[in-house]
Coordinates of C-alpha atoms and ligand atoms in Angstrom, one line a residue:
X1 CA 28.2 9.4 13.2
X2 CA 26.9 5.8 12.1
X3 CA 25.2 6.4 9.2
X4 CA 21.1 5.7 9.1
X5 CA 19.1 2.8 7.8
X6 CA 15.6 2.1 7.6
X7 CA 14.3 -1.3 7.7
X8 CA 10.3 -1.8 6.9
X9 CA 8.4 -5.1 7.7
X10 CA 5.2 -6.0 5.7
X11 CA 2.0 -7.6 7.0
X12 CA 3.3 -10.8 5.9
X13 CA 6.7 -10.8 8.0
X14 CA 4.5 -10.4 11.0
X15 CA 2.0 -12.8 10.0
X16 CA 2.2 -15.3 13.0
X17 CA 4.0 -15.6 15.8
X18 CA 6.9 -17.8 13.8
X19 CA 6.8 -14.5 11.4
X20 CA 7.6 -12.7 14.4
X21 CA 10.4 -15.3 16.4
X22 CA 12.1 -15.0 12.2
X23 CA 11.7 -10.8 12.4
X24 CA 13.6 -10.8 15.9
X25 CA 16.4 -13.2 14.3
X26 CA 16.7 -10.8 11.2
X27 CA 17.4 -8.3 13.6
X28 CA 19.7 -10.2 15.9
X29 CA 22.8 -9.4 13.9
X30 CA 21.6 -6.3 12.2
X31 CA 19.8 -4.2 15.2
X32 CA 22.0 -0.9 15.8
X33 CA 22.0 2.6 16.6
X34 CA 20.8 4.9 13.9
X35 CA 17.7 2.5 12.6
X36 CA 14.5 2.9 12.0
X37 CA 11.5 -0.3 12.0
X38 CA 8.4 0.3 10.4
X39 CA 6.4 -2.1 10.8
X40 CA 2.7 -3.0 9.0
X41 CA -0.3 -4.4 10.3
X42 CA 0.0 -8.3 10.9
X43 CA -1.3 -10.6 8.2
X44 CA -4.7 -9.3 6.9
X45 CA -5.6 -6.9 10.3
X46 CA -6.4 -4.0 7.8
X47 CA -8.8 -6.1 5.5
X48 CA -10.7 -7.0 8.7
X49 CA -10.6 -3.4 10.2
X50 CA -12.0 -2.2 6.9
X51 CA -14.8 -5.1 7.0
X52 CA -15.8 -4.0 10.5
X53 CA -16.2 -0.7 9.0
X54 CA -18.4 -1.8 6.3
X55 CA -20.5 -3.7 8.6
X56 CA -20.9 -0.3 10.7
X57 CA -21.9 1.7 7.8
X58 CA -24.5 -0.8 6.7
X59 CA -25.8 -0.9 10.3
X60 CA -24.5 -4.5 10.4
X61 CA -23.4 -6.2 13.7
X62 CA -19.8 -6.1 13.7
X63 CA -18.9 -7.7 17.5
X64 CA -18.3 -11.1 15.9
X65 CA -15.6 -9.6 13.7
X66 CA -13.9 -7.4 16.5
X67 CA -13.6 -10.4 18.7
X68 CA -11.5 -12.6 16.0
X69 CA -9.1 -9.0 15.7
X70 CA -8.5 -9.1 19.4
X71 CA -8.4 -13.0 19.8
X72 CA -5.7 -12.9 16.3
X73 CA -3.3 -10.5 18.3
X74 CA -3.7 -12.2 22.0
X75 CA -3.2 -15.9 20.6
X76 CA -0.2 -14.6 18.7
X77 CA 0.8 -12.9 21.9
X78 CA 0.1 -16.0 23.6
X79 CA 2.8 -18.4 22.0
X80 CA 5.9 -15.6 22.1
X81 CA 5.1 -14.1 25.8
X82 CA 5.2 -15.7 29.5
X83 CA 2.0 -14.7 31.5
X84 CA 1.7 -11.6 32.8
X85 CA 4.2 -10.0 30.4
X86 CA 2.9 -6.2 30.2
X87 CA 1.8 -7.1 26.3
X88 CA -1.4 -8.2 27.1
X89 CA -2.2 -5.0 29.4
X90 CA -1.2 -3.2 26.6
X91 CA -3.3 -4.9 23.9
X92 CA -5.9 -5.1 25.9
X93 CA -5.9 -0.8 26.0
X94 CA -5.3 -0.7 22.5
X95 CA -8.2 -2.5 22.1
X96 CA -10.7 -0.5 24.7
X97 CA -9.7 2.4 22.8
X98 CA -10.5 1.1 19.6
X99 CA -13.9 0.0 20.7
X100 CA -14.4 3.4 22.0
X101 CA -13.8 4.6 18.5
X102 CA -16.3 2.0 17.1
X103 CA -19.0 3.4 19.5
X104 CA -19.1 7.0 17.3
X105 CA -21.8 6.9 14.6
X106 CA -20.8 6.6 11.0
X107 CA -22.5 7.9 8.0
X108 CA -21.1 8.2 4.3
X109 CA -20.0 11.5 4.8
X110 CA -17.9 11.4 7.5
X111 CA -16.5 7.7 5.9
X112 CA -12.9 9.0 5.2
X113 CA -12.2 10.7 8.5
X114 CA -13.9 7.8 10.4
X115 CA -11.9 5.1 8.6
X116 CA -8.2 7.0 9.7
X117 CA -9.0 6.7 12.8
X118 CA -9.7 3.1 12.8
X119 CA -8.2 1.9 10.2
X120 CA -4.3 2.7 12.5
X121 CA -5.0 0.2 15.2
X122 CA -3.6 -2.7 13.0
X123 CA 0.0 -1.4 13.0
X124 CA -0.4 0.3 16.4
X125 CA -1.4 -3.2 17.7
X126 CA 1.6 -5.1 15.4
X127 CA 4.5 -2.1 16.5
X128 CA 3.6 -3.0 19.9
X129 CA 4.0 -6.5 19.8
X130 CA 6.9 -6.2 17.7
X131 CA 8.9 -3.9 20.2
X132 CA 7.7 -6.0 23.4
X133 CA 8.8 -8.9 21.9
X134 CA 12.8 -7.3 20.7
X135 CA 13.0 -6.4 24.2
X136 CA 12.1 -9.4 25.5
X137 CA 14.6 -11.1 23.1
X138 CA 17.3 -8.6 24.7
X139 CA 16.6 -6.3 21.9
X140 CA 16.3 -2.8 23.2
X141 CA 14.2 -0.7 21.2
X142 CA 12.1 2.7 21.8
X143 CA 8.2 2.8 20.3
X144 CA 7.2 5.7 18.6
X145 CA 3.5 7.0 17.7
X146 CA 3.8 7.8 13.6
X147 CA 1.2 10.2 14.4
X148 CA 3.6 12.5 16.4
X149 CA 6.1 13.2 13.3
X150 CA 4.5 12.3 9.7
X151 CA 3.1 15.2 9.1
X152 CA -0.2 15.4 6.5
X153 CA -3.2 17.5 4.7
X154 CA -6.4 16.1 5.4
X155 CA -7.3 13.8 2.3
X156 CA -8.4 11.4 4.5
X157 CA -7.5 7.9 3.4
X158 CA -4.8 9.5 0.6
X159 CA -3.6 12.1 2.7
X160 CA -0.5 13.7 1.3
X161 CA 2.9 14.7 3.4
X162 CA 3.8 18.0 4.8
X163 CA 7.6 17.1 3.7
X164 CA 9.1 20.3 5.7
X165 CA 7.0 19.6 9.0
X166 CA 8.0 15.9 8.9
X167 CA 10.9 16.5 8.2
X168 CA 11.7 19.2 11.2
X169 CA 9.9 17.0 13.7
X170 CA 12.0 13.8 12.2
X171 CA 15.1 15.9 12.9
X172 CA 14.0 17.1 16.6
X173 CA 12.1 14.3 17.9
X174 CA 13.4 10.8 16.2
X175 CA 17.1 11.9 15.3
X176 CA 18.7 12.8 19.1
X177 CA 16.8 9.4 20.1
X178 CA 17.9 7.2 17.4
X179 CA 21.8 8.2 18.3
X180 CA 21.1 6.1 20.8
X181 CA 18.4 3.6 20.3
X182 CA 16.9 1.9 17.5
X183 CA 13.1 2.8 16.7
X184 CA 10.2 0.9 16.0
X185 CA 7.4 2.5 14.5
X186 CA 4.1 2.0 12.4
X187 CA 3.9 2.6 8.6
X188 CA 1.0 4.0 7.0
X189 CA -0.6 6.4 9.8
X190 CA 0.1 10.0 10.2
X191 CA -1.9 12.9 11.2
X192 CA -3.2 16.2 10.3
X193 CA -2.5 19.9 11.7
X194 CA -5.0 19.0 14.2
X195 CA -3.4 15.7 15.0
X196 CA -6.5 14.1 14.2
X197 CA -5.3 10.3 12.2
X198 CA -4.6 10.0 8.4
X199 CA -3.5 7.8 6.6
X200 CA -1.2 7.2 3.5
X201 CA -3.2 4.9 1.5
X202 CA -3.5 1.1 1.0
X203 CA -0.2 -0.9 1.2
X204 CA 1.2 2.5 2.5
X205 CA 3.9 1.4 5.0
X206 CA 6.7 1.7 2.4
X207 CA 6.2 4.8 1.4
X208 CA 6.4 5.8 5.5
X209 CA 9.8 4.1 5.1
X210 CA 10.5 6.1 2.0
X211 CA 9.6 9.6 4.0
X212 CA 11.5 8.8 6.9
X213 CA 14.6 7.7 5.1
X214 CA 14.2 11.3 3.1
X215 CA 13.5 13.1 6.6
X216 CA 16.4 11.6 8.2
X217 CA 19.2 11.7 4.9
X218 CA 19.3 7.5 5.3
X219 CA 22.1 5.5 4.1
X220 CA 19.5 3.3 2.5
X221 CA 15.9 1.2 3.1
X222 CA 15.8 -2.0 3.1
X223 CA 12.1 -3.6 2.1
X224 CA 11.7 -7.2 3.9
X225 CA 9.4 -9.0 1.7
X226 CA 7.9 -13.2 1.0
X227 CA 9.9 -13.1 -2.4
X228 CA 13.6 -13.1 -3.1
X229 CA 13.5 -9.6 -4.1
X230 CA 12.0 -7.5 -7.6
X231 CA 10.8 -10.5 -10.2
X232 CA 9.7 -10.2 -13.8
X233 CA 6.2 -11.7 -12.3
X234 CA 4.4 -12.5 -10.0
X235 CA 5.7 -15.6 -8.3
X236 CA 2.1 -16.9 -7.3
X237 CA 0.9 -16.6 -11.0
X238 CA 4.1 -17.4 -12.5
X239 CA 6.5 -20.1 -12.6
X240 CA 10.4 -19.3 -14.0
X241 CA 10.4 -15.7 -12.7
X242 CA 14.0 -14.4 -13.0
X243 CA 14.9 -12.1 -10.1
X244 CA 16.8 -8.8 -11.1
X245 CA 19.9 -7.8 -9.1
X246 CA 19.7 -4.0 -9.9
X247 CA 16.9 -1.6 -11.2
X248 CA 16.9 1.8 -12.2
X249 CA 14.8 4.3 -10.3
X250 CA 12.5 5.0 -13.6
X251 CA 12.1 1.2 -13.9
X252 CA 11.1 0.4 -11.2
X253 CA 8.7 3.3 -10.8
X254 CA 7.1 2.3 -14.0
X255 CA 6.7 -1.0 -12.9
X256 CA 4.8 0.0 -9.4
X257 CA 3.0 2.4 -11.7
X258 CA 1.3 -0.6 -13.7
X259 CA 0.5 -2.8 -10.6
X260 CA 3.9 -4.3 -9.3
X261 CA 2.8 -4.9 -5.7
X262 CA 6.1 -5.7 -4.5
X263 CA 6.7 -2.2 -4.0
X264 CA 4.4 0.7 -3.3
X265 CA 4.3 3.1 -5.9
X266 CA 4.9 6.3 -4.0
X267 CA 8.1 4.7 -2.4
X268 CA 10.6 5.3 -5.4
X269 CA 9.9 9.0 -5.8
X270 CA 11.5 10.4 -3.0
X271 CA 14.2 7.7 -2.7
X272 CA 15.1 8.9 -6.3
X273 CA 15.3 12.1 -5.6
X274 CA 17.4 11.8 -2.4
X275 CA 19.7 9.4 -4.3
X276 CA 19.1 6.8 -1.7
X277 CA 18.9 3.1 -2.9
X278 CA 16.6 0.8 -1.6
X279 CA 16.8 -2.9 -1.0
X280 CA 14.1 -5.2 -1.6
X281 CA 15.4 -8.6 0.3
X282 CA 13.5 -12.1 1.6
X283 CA 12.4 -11.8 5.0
X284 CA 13.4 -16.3 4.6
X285 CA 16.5 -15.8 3.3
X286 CA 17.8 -12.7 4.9
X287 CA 21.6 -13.4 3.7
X288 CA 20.5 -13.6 -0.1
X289 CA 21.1 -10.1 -1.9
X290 CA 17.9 -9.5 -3.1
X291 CA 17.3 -6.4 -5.2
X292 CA 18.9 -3.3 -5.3
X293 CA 16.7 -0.1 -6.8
X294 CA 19.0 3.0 -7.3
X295 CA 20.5 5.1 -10.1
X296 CA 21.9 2.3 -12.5
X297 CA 21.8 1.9 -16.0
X298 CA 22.4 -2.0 -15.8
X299 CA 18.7 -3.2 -15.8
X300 CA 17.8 -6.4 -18.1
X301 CA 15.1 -5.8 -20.1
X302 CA 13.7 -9.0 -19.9
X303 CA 9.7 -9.0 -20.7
X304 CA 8.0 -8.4 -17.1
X305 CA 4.3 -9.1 -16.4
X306 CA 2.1 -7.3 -13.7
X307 CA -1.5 -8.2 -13.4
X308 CA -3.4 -5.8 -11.1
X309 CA -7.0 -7.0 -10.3
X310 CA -10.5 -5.5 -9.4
X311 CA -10.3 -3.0 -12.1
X312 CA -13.5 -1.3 -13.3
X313 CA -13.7 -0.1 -17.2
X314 CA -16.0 2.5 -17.6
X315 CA -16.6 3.8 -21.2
X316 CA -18.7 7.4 -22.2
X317 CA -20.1 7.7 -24.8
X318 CA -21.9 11.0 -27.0
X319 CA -25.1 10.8 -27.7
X320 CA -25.9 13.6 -29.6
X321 CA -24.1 12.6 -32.7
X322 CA -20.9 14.3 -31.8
X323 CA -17.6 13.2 -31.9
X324 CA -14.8 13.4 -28.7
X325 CA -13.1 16.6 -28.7
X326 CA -11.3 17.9 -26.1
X327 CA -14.3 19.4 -24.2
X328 CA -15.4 15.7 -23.2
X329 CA -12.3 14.9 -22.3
X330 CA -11.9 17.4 -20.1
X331 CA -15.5 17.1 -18.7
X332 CA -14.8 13.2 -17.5
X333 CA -11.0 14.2 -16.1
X334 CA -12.2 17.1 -14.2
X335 CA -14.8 14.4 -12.1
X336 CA -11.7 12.2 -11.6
X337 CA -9.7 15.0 -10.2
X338 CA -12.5 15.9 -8.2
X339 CA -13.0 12.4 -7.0
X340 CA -10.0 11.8 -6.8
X341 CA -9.8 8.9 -8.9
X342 CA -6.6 7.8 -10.8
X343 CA -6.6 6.1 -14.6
X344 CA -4.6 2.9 -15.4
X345 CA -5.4 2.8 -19.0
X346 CA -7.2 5.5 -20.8
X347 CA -8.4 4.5 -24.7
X348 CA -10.4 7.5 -26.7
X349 CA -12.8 6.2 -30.2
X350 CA -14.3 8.2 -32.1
X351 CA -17.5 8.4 -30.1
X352 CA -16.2 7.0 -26.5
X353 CA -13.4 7.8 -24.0
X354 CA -12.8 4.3 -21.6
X355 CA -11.0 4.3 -18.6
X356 CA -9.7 1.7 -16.6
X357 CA -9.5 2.3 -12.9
X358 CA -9.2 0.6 -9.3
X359 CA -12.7 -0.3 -7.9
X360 CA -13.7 1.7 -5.1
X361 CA -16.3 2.3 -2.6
X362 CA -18.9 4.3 -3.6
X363 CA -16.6 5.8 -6.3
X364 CA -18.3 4.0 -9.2
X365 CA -21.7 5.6 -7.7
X366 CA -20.6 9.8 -8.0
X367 CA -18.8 9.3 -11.0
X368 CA -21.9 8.0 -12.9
X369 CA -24.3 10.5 -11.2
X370 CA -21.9 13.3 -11.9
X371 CA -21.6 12.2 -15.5
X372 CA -25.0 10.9 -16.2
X373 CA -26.2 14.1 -17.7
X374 CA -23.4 14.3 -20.5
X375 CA -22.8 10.6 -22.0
X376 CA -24.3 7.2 -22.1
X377 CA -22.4 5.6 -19.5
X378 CA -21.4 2.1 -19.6
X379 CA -19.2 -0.3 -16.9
X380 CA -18.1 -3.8 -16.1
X381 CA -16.4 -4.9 -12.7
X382 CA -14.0 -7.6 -11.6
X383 CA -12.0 -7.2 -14.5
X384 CA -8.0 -7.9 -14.7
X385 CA -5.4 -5.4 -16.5
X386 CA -2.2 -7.1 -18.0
X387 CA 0.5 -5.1 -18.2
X388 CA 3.7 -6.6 -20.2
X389 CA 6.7 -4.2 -20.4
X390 CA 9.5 -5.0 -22.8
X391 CA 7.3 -7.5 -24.0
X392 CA 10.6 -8.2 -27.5
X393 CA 9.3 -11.1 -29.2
X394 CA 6.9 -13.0 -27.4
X395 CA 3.4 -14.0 -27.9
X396 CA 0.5 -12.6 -26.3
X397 CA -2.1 -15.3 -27.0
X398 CA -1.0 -17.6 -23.9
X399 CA -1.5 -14.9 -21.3
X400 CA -5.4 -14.6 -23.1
X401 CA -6.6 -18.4 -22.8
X402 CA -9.0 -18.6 -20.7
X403 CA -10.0 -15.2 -20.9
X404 CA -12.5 -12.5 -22.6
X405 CA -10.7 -9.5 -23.8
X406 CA -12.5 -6.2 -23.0
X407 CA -9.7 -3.5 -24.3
X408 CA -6.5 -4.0 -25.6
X409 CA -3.4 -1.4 -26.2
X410 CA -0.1 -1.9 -27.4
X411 CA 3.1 0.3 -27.8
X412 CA 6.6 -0.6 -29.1
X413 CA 7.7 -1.0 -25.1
X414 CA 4.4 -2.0 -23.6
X415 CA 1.1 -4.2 -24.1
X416 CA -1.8 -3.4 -21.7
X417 CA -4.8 -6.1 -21.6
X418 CA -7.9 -5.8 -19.9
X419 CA -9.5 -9.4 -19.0
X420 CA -11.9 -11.3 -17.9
X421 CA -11.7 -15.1 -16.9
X422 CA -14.0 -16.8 -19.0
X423 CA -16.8 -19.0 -16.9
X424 CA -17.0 -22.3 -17.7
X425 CA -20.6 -24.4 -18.0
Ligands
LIG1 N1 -1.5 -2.3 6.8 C1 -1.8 -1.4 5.7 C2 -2.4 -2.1 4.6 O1 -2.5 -3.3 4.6 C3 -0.5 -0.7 5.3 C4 0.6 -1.6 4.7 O2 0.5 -2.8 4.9 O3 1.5 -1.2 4.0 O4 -2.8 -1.4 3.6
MG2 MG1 -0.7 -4.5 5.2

């Protein structure tokens, strides 16, 4: 039996309708038996779904914003199908149910469960499209709902995979299909025991690669991506990146764990465990090599820099004269469990524990109510954290012109920076 592969498109390699005609030529020479295509929402489709959501809860007018979705996905649909092709009857249902959705009040409490099943129409609109146009290109492919076989809890938004049901329903309802046609599904979305829609988290779609290589015992994933594979940087920040050939599992993990956005952090895990490597190529040069992640010792360790942005630092303080034991520490990590919040750097004084986190909605809010009582809180927003692994011999003062350091933390492997540009007047 030909052995499986999963391939996984970004938002970026389905961007445009060019994005789309490059996708189909990818997959010209490449499309078999035994593959699976996940496929993201195009361009920025979730940002705006998640804007349209904001303006809902505010009780803002959001028809404006839903008319530039549908009129993004029809003018794409416009320059890669002859009229009349069934695309646009089935866009156009996509997007009746999706105002349907929109009709159903929303309130904060209900914001989670209300976002899933909105939030899914981006890369149920782009898998469509995607599939129409492969066929149409002589490409025979079969669509497949996520929904129907990655299985979840119900963490809303960060909902976490049933592995044994999605595996079983990968084995019974994609494997007999994919002996004989390729698939093209959506990243990101799943559902719940009651089907209702979850989803994965932001940037998501490769770690729905990632489960369904697992579920399905893949030869390997490959990630198609707008840069020639894993860099020590950030190509759109940094000039002279040097590209890495191979990269341990661990390595690369740690790297997604400080901010690399190349990959999603969940996505090594289960790869590493299943011993499956996973490519990381350019969706522009598809005959370039790229990156290979799997169990190596070879990596270089060259000093690599990951900047994630919007971070929040949030320090407590005592006030009653104390000093941080354990008890306090334990008070403020029991409210992130609870929120569900995760730390990216963690840095404990005498008198103050600081965290640095991911903004998010409404987040900031209950952790400050819920803490209020026990410290003098303190917090500054649109911050940057710099993290430099195997940072050897080089000087840290050049990444800091410019910029206001808030926190600063340094080990023999690591240096971790949080920043802020300075304004100029
Ligand atoms: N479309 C989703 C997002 O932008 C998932 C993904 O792109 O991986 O977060
Ligand atoms: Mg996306």
């Amino acid at each position: 039996m030909a052995k499986m592969v999963v391939y996984k498109f970004g938002g970026a390699s389905v961007k445009d309708a060019d994005a789309i005609k490059n996708l189909a030529e990818i997959l010209r020479n490449r499309l078999r038996r035994n593959m699976v295509i996940v496929v993201s929402a195009m361009g920025k489709t979730t940002n705006a779904l998640e804007s349209i959501l904001e303006l809902k809860l505010s009780g803002n007018d959001y028809s404006l914003n839903s008319a530039k979705i549908k009129e993004f996905h029809f003018q794409i649909c416009s320059e890669l199908f002859p009229n009349g092709h069934r695309i646009f009857l089935l866009l156009e249902n996509l997007f009746i149910a999706l105002e349907k959705r929109l009709e159903f009040d929303l309130n904060k409490e209900i914001y989670d469960e209300y976002y899933d099943s909105v939030i899914g129409y981006g890369e149920l609109l782009s898998s469509r499209i995607v599939m129409e146009y492969l066929c149409l290109e002589g490409m025979i492919t079969l669509w497949k709902d996520a929904r129907e076989f990655i299985k979840t809890n119900s963490d809303f938004r960060f909902a976490k995979i049933n592995w044994s049901l999605t595996k079983a329903f990968c084995q019974s309802q994609l494997r007999p299909l994919l002996e004989t046609y390729p698939i093209v599904t959506q990243g990101f979305i799943g559902s719940n025991e009651q089907n209702l829609p979850t989803t994965l988290g932001r940037e998501g779609s490769d770690f729905s690669a990632a489960i369904l290589a697992t579920s399905l015992n893949a030869q390997s994933v490959t990630i198609w991506k707008d840069v020639p594979g894993v860099l020590n940087a950030d190509p759109k920040r940094y000039s002279d990146t040097v590209l890495f050939q191979e990269i341990g599992y661990e390595e690369a993990a740690e790297m997604t764990y400080y901010g690399a956005s190349v990959i999603h952090p969940k996505t090594i895990k289960p790869l590493a465990i299943a011993g499956i490597p996973l490519f990381v190529k350019s969706f522009l040069k598809p005959d370039s090599d790229g990156t290979k992640i799997h169990q190596t010792e070879h990596t270089v360790q060259v000093p690599t820099y990951i900047v994630k942005e919007k971070q929040l630092l949030v320090s407590f303080k005592v006030t009653d004269f104390t000093f941080i034991e354990e008890k306090q520490i334990h008070q403020v990590y029991e409210q992130l469990r609870a929120l569900k919040l995760r730390v990216n750097m963690l840095q404990i004084s005498a008198i103050s524990i600081s965290l640095v986190m991911d903004s998010q909605l409404f987040m900031l809010e209950k952790l400050l109510t819920n803490l209020k009582p026990f410290f003098e809180i303190r917090y500054n927003e649109g911050l940057e954290l710099l993290t430099i692994l195997h940072p050897g011999q080089i000087s840290i003062a050049e990444h800091l012109e410019g910029y206001e350091v808030l926190l600063e933390q340094s080990t023999r492997n690591t240096i971790q920076v949080v920043r802020r540009k300075k304004v100029e007047n």
